[in-house]
Coordinates of C-alpha atoms in Angstrom, one line a residue:
X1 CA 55.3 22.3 -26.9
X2 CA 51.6 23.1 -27.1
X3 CA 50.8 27.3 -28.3
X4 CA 47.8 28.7 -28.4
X5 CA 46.9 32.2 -29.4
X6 CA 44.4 34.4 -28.3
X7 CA 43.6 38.1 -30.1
X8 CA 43.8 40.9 -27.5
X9 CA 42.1 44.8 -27.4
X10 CA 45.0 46.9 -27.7
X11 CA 46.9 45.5 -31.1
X12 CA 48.1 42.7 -28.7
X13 CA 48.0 39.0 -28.3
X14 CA 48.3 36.7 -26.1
X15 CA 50.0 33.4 -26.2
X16 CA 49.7 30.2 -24.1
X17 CA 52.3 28.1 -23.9
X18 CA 52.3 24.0 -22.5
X19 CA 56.3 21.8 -22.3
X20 CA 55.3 18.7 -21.0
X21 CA 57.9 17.6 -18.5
X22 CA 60.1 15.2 -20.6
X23 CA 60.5 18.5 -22.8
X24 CA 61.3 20.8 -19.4
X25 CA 63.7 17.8 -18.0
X26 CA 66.1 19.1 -20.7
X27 CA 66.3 22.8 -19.2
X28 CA 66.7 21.2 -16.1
X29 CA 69.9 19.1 -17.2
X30 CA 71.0 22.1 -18.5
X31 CA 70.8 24.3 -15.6
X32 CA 72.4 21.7 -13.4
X33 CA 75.4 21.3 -15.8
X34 CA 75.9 25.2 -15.6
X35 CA 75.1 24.8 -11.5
X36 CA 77.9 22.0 -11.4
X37 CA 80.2 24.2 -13.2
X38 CA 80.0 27.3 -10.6
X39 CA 80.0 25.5 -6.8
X40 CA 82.5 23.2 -5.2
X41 CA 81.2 20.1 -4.7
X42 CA 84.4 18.0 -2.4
X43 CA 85.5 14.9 -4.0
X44 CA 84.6 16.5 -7.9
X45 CA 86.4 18.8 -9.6
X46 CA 84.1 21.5 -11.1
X47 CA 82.3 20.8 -13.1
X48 CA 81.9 17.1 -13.0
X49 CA 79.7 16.6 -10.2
X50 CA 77.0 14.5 -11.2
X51 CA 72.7 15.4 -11.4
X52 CA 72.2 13.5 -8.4
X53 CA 75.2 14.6 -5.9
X54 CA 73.9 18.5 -6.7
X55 CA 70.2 17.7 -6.3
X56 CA 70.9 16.0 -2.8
X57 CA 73.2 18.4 -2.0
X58 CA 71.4 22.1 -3.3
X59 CA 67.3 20.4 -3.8
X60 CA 65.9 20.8 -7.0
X61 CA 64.3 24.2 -6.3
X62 CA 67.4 26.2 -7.4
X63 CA 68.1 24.3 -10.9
X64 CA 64.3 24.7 -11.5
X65 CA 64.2 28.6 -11.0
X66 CA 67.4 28.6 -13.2
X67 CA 65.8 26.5 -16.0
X68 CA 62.7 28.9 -15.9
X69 CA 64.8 31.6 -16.5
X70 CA 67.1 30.5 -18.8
X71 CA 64.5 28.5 -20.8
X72 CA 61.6 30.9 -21.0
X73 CA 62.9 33.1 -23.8
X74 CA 63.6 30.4 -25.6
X75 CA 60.5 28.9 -25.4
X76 CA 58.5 32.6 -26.4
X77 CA 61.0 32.8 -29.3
X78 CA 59.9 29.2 -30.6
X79 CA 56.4 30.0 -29.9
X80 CA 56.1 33.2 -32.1
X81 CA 57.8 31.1 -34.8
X82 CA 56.0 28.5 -34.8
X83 CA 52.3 30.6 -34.9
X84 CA 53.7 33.8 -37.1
X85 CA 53.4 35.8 -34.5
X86 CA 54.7 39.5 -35.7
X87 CA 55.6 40.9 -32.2
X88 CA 56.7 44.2 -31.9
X89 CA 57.4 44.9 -28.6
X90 CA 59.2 43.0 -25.8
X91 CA 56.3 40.3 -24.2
X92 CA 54.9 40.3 -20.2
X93 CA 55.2 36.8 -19.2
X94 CA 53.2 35.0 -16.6
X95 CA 54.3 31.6 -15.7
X96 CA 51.0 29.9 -14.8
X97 CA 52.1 26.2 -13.6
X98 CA 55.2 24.6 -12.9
X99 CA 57.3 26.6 -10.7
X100 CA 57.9 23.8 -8.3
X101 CA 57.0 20.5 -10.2
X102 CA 55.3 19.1 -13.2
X103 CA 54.4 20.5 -17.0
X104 CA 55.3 23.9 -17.6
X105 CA 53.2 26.7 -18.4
X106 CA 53.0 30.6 -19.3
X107 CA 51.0 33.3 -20.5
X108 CA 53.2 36.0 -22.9
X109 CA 51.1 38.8 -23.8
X110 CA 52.8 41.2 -26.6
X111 CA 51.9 43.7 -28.5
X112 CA 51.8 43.4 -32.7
X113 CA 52.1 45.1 -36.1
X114 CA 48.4 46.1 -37.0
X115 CA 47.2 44.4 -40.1
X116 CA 45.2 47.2 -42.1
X117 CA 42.6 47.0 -44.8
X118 CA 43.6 49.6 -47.1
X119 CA 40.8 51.1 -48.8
X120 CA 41.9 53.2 -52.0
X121 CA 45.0 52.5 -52.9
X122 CA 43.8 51.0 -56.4
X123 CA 42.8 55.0 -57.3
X124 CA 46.0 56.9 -56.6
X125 CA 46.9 60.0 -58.8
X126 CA 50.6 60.9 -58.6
X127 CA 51.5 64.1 -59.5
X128 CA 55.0 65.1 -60.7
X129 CA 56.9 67.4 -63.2
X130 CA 57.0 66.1 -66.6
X131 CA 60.1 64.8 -67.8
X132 CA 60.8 66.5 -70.8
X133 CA 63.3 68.9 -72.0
X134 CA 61.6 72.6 -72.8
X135 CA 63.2 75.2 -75.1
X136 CA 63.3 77.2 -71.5
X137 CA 65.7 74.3 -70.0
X138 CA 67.9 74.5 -73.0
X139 CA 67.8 78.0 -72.9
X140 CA 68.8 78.3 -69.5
X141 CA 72.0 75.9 -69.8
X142 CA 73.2 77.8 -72.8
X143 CA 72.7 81.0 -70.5
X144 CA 75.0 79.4 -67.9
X145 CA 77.8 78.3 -70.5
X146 CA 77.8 81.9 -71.9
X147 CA 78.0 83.1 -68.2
X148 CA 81.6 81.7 -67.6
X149 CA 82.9 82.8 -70.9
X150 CA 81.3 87.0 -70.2
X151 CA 83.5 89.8 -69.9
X152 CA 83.6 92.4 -67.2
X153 CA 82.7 95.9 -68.9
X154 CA 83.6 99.3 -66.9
X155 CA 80.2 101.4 -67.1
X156 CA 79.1 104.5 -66.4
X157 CA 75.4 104.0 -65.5
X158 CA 74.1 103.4 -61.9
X159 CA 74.8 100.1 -60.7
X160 CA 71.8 97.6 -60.8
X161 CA 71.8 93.7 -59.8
X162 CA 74.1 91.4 -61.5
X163 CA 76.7 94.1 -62.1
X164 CA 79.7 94.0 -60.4
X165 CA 81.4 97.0 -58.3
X166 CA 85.0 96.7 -56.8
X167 CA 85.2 98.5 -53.5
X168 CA 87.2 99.6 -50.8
X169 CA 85.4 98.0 -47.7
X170 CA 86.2 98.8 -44.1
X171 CA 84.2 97.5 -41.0
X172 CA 84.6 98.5 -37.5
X173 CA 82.7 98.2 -34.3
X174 CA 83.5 100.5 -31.2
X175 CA 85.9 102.3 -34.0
X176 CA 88.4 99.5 -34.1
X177 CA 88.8 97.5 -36.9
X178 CA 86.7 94.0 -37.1
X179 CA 89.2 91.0 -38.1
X180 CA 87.8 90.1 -41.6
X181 CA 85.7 92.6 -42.3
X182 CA 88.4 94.8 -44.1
X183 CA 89.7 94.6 -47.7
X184 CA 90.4 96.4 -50.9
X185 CA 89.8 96.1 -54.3
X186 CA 87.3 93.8 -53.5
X187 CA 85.5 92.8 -56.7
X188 CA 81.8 92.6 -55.4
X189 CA 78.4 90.8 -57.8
X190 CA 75.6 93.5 -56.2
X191 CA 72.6 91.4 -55.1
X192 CA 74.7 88.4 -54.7
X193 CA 73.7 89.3 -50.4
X194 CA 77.4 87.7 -49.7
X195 CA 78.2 90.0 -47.3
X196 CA 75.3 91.6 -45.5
X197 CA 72.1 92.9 -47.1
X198 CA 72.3 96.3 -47.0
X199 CA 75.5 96.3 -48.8
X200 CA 73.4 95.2 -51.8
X201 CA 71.2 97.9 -50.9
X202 CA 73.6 100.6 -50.4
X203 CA 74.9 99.4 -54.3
X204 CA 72.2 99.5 -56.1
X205 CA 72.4 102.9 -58.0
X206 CA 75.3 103.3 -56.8
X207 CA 78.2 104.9 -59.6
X208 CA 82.4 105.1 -59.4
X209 CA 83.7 107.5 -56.4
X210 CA 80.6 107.6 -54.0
X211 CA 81.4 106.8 -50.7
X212 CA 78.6 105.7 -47.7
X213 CA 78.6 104.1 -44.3
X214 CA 76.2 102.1 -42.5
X215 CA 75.7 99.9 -39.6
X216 CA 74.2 96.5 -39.5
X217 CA 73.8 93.7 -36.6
X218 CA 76.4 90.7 -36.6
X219 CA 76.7 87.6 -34.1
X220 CA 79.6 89.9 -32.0
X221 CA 77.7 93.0 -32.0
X222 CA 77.1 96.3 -34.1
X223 CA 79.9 96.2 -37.3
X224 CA 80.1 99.8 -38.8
X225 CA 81.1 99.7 -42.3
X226 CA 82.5 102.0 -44.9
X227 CA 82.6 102.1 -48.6
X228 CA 84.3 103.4 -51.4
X229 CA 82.8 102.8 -55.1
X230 CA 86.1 102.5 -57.0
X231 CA 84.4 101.1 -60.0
X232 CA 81.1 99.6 -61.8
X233 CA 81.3 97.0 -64.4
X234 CA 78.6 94.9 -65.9
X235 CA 79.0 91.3 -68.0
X236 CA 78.8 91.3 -71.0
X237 CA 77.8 87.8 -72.8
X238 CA 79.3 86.4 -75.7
X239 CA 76.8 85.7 -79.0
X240 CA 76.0 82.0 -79.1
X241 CA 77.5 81.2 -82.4
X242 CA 79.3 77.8 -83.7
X243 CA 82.6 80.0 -82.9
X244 CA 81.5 80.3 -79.4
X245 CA 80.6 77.0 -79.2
X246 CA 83.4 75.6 -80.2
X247 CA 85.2 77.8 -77.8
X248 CA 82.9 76.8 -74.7
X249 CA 82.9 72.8 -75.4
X250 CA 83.9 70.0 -76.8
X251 CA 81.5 70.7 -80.0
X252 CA 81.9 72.3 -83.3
X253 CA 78.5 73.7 -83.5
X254 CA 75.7 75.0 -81.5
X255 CA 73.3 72.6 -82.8
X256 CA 75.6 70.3 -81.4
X257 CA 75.9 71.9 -77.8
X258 CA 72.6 71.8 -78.0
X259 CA 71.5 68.4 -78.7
X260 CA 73.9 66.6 -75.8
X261 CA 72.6 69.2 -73.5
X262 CA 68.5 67.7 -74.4
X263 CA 70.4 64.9 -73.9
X264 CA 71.8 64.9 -70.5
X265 CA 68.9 67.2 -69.5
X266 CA 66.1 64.7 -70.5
X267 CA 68.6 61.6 -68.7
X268 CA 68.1 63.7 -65.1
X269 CA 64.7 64.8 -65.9
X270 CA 63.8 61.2 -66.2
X271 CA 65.7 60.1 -63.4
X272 CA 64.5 62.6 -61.1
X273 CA 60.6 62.0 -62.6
X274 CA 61.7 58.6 -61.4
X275 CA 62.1 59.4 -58.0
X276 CA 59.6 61.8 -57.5
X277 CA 57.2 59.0 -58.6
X278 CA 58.3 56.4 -56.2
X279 CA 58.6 59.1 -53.4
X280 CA 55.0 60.7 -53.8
X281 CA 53.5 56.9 -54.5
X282 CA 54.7 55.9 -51.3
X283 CA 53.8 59.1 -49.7
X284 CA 50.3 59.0 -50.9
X285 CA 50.3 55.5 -49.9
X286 CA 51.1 56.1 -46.1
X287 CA 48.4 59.2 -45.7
X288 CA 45.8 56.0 -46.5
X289 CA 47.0 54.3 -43.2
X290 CA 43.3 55.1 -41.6
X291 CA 44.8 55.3 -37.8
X292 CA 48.1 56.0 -35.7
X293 CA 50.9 54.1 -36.0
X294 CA 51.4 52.4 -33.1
X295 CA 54.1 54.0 -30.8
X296 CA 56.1 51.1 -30.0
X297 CA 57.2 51.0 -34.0
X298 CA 57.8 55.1 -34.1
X299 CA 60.1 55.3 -31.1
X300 CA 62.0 51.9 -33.0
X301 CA 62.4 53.4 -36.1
X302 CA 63.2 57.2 -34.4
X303 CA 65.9 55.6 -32.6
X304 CA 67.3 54.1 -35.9
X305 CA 67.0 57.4 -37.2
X306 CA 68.5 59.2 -34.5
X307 CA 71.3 56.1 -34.6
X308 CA 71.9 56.9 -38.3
X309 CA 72.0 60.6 -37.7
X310 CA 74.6 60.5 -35.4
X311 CA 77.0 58.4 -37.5
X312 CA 76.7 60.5 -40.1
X313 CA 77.5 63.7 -37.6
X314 CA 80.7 61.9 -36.0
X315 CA 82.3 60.3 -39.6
X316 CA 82.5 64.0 -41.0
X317 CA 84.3 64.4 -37.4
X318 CA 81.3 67.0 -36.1
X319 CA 79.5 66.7 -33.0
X320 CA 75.8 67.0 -32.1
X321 CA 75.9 70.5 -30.6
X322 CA 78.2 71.7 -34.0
X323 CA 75.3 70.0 -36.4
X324 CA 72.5 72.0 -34.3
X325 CA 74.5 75.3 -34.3
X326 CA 74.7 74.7 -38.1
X327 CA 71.7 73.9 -38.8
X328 CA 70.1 76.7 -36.6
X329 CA 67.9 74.0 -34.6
X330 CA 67.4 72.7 -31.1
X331 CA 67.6 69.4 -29.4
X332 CA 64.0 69.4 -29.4
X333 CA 63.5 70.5 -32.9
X334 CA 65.7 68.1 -34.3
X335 CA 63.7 65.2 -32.4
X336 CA 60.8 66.5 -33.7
X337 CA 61.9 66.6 -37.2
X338 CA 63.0 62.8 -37.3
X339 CA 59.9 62.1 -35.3
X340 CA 58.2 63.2 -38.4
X341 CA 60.0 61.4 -40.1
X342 CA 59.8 58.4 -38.4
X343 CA 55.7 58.5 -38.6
X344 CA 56.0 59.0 -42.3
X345 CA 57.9 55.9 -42.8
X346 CA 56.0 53.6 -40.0
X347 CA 52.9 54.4 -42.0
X348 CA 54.3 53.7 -45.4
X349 CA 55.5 50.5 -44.1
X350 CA 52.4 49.3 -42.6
X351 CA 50.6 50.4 -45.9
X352 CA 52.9 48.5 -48.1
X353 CA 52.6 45.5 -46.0
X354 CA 48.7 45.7 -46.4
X355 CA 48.8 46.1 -50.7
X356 CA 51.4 42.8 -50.5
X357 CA 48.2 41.3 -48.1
X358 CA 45.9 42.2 -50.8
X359 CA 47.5 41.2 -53.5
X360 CA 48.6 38.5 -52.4
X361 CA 52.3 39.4 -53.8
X362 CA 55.5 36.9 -52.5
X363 CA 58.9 37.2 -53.5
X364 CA 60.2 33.8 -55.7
X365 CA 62.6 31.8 -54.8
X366 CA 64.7 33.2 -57.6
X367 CA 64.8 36.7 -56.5
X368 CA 65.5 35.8 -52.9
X369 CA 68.6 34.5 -54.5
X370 CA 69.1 37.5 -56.1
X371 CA 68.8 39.7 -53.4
X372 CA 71.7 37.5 -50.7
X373 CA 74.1 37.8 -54.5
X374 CA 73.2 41.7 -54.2
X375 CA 73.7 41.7 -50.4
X376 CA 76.9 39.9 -50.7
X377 CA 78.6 41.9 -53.5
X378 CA 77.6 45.1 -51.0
X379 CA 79.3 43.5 -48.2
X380 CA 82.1 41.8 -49.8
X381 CA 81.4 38.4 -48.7
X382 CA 80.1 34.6 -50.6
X383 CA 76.8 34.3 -51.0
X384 CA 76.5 30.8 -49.5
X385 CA 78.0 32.1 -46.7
X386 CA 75.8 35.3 -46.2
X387 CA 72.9 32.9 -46.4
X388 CA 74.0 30.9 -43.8
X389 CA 74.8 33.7 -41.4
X390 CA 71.3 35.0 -42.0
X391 CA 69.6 32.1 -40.9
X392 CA 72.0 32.0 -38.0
X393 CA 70.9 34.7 -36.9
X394 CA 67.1 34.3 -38.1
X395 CA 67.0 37.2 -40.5
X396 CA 66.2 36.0 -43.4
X397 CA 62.5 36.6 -42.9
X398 CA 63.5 40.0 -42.5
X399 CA 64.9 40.2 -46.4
X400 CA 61.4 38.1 -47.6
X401 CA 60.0 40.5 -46.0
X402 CA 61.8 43.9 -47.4
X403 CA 61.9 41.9 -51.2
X404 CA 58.0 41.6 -50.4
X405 CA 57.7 45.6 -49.6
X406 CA 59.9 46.2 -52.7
X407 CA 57.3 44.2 -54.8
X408 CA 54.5 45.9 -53.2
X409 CA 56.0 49.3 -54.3
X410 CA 56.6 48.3 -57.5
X411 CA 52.5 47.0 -57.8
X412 CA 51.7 50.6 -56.6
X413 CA 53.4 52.5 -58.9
X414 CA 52.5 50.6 -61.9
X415 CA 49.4 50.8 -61.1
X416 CA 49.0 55.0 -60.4
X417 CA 47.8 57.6 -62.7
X418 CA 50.3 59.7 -63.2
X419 CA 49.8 63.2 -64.1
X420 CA 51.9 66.9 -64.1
X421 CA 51.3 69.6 -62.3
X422 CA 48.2 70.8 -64.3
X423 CA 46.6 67.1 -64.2
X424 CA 47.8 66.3 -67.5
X425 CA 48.7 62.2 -67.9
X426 CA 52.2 61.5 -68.5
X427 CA 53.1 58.8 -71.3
X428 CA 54.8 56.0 -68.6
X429 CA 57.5 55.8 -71.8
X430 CA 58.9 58.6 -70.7
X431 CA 59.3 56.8 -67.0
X432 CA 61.1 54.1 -68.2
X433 CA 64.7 52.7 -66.8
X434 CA 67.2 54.6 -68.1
X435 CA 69.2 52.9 -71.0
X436 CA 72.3 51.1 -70.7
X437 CA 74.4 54.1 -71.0
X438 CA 73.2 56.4 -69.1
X439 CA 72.8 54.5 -66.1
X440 CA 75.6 56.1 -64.5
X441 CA 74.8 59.6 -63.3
X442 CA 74.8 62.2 -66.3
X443 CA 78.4 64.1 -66.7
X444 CA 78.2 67.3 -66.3
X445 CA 77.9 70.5 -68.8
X446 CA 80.2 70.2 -71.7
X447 CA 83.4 71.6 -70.1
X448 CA 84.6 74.7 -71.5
X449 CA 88.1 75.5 -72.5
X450 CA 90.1 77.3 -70.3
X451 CA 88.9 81.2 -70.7
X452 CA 90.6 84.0 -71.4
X453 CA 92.0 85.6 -67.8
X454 CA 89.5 88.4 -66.8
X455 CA 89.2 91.2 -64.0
X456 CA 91.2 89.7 -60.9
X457 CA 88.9 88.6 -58.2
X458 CA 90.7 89.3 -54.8
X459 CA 90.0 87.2 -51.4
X460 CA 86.3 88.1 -50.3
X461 CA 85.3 88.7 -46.6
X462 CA 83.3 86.5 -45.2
X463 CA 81.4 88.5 -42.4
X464 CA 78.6 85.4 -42.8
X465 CA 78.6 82.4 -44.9
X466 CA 78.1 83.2 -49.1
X467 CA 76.2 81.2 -51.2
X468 CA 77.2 79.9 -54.4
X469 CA 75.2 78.3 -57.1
X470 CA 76.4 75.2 -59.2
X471 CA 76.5 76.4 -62.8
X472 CA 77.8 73.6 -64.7
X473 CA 74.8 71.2 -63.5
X474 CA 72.0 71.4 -65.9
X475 CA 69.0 72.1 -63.7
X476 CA 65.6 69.5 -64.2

């Protein structure tokens, strides 16, 4: 089989393909050994009737047409092998010669991934926060520790944000009562916006016995609701002292508390310096790409997206119309967003691709290996025998190709300056893999001992959905 390639306008190429006719005769025994097995022939059973009996009786035209088509995407396939051809895009095939007789011949024009000169990539300048622990962090977590351990103090002040009022609270709409939108003794953090806003509103300044009533929009319609301040308490933090701390954590002092807080503080802070890096690196790397992706890749990868998406929706037993409801979007706001998306990664993909061109960077032999041991471990399956089912199935350019990306990344971010948020460098020791034992993902706060019980809490009404915030995770 003779290929010859020819560039094309349009990111395409064409490719034009020769079998001689001893090559072709083999389609042709093929197709007639499928023929033989599908018509009744008298005197053979099916399937035995030999070449000759089948071309006397059914001519050769019909095993021909067969072998074309049967034969054809075999011969593209071998043809884009054999020349590298990185096709994107299903081909248009013209057969030119051989329809009836003779050599075979055809034109397959397809489109191709663009190969880009990248111009700039050698200068990138990542910005991201620095990964070190301030007195502010530490501050912070020691803030959040004493916040689980503070007492609820009746006041007689007006009530201001981050106090806590327990009220009667009665909503209604047409003057009947609204099903979960009634309670009492309902211990309430003002500003918290749990509820609806002007509730915090109404609170603020608020004292023990005032009573007011106002009407706010829902989903369902007008809710009217009444109130009764029964009482006003604010928290009051315990002293950070080595009593405390022992009291809040597994730690005698609050040196202590303090140190394994820097230290699982400065673990995130590094891991998430860590992926900000890679993230903004390939980011920057993709807004280099000097022209559009071409569309054939950003409706591939938008489908895998949208693929992806809607696993995720239907394992957590959901549906699409659920997750848009939740989320507050539209069909075509949500295609929009993973079109996005979908850009975003074509053109980081087409710009890694061009710095492993450049640099002329190859994955070894050895971490091949590597990656079908990873692979395998994932899946749960021998390595020798993932290898072989990858070549089977002619993928493992594919993971040369990924382990090449990979590399390519790796180039790029070794080679940025990196710099915080004022343009200051960043010592790359700071960037460094994480050490043996903190490889898995940082515990959480020091856990404190069971407290001492406080002021009840009673079931809180959930007109709309209340936000909580995690307390126990120190914040990067």
């Amino acid at each position: 089989m003779k290929t010859v390639v020819e560039p094309l306008e349009g990111n395409k190429v064409k490719l034009s393909v020769e079998i001689d006719e001893q090559e072709f005769e083999k389609a042709l025994d093929s197709a007639f050994r499928r023929i033989a097995r599908e018509v009744r022939i008298p005197g053979f059973r099916p399937g035995k009737a030999p070449r000759r009996v089948l071309e006397a009786r059914l001519g050769k035209e019909a095993a021909r047409q067969e072998a074309l088509r049967e034969a054809l995407p075999d011969y593209y396939a071998q043809a884009v092998r054999d020349q590298d051809v990185d096709a994107i895009a299903a081909p248009e095939i013209d057969i030119t010669a051989g329809q009836e007789s003779g050599p075979v011949a055809f034109d397959a024009v397809v489109e191709v991934r663009p190969q880009l000169k990248l111009a700039g990539y050698q200068g990138l300048r990542i910005s991201i926060p620095r990964p070190e622990v301030t007195e502010e962090d530490i501050q912070g977590q020691i803030d959040r520790l004493r916040d689980n351990f503070g007492e609820l103090v009746t006041i007689a002040r007006p009530a201001r944000d981050k106090d806590f009022a327990t009220i009667d609270l009665v909503g209604t709409r047409h003057g009947e009562p609204v099903a979960g939108m009634t309670t009492d003794d309902f211990l309430y953090e003002i500003g918290s916006g749990t509820v609806v806003p002007e509730l915090d509103e109404q609170l603020r300044g608020a004292r023990a016995g005032d009573i007011f009533k106002f009407t706010t929009e829902m989903p369902d319609g007008p809710v009217t609701f009444q109130i009764l301040v029964k009482e006003v308490k604010e928290k009051v933090l315990p002293e950070v002292s080595d009593e405390w701390a022992s009291e809040a954590s597994e730690f005698d002092t609050v040196d202590e508390l303090k140190a394994d807080l820097v230290k699982r503080m400065q673990a995130i802070k590094q891991l998430q310096s860590q992926l900000a890096l890679r993230s903004q690196a390939v980011e920057a790397l993709g807004e280099l790409v000097p022209e559009d992706p071409p569309e054939t890749l950003i409706q591939a990868e938008l489908q895998r997206r949208a693929h992806d998406l809607e696993h995720r929706i239907q394992a957590q037993g959901a549906t699409l119309e659920q997750y848009l409801e939740a989320t507050g979007q539209t069909q075509e706001e949500l295609v929009a967003e993973l079109r996005e998306g979908a850009v975003q990664a074509v053109r980081a993909d087409l710009a890694l691709r061009a710095v492993a061109d450049e640099e002329a960077i190859e994955p070894t032999e050895e971490e091949v290996d590597a990656e079908i041991v990873r692979l395998a471990e994932r899946m749960g399956t021998k390595p020798d025998k993932l290898r072989r089912d990858l070549q089977r199935a002619e993928q493992m350019p594919a993971i040369r190709s990924d382990l090449r990306k990979s590399k390519a990344l790796e180039w790029i971010i070794d080679h940025v300056e990196v710099v915080d948020e004022e343009g200051h460098p960043i010592d790359r020791a700071l960037l460094q893999p994480l050490q043996p034992e903190a490889e898995q993902p940082p515990p959480e706060e020091p856990q404190p001992q069971e407290p001492q019980p406080q002021e009840p809490q009673p079931q809180e009404p959930q007109p709309q959905e209340p936000q909580s915030e995690e307390i126990a995770t120190p914040q990067a």
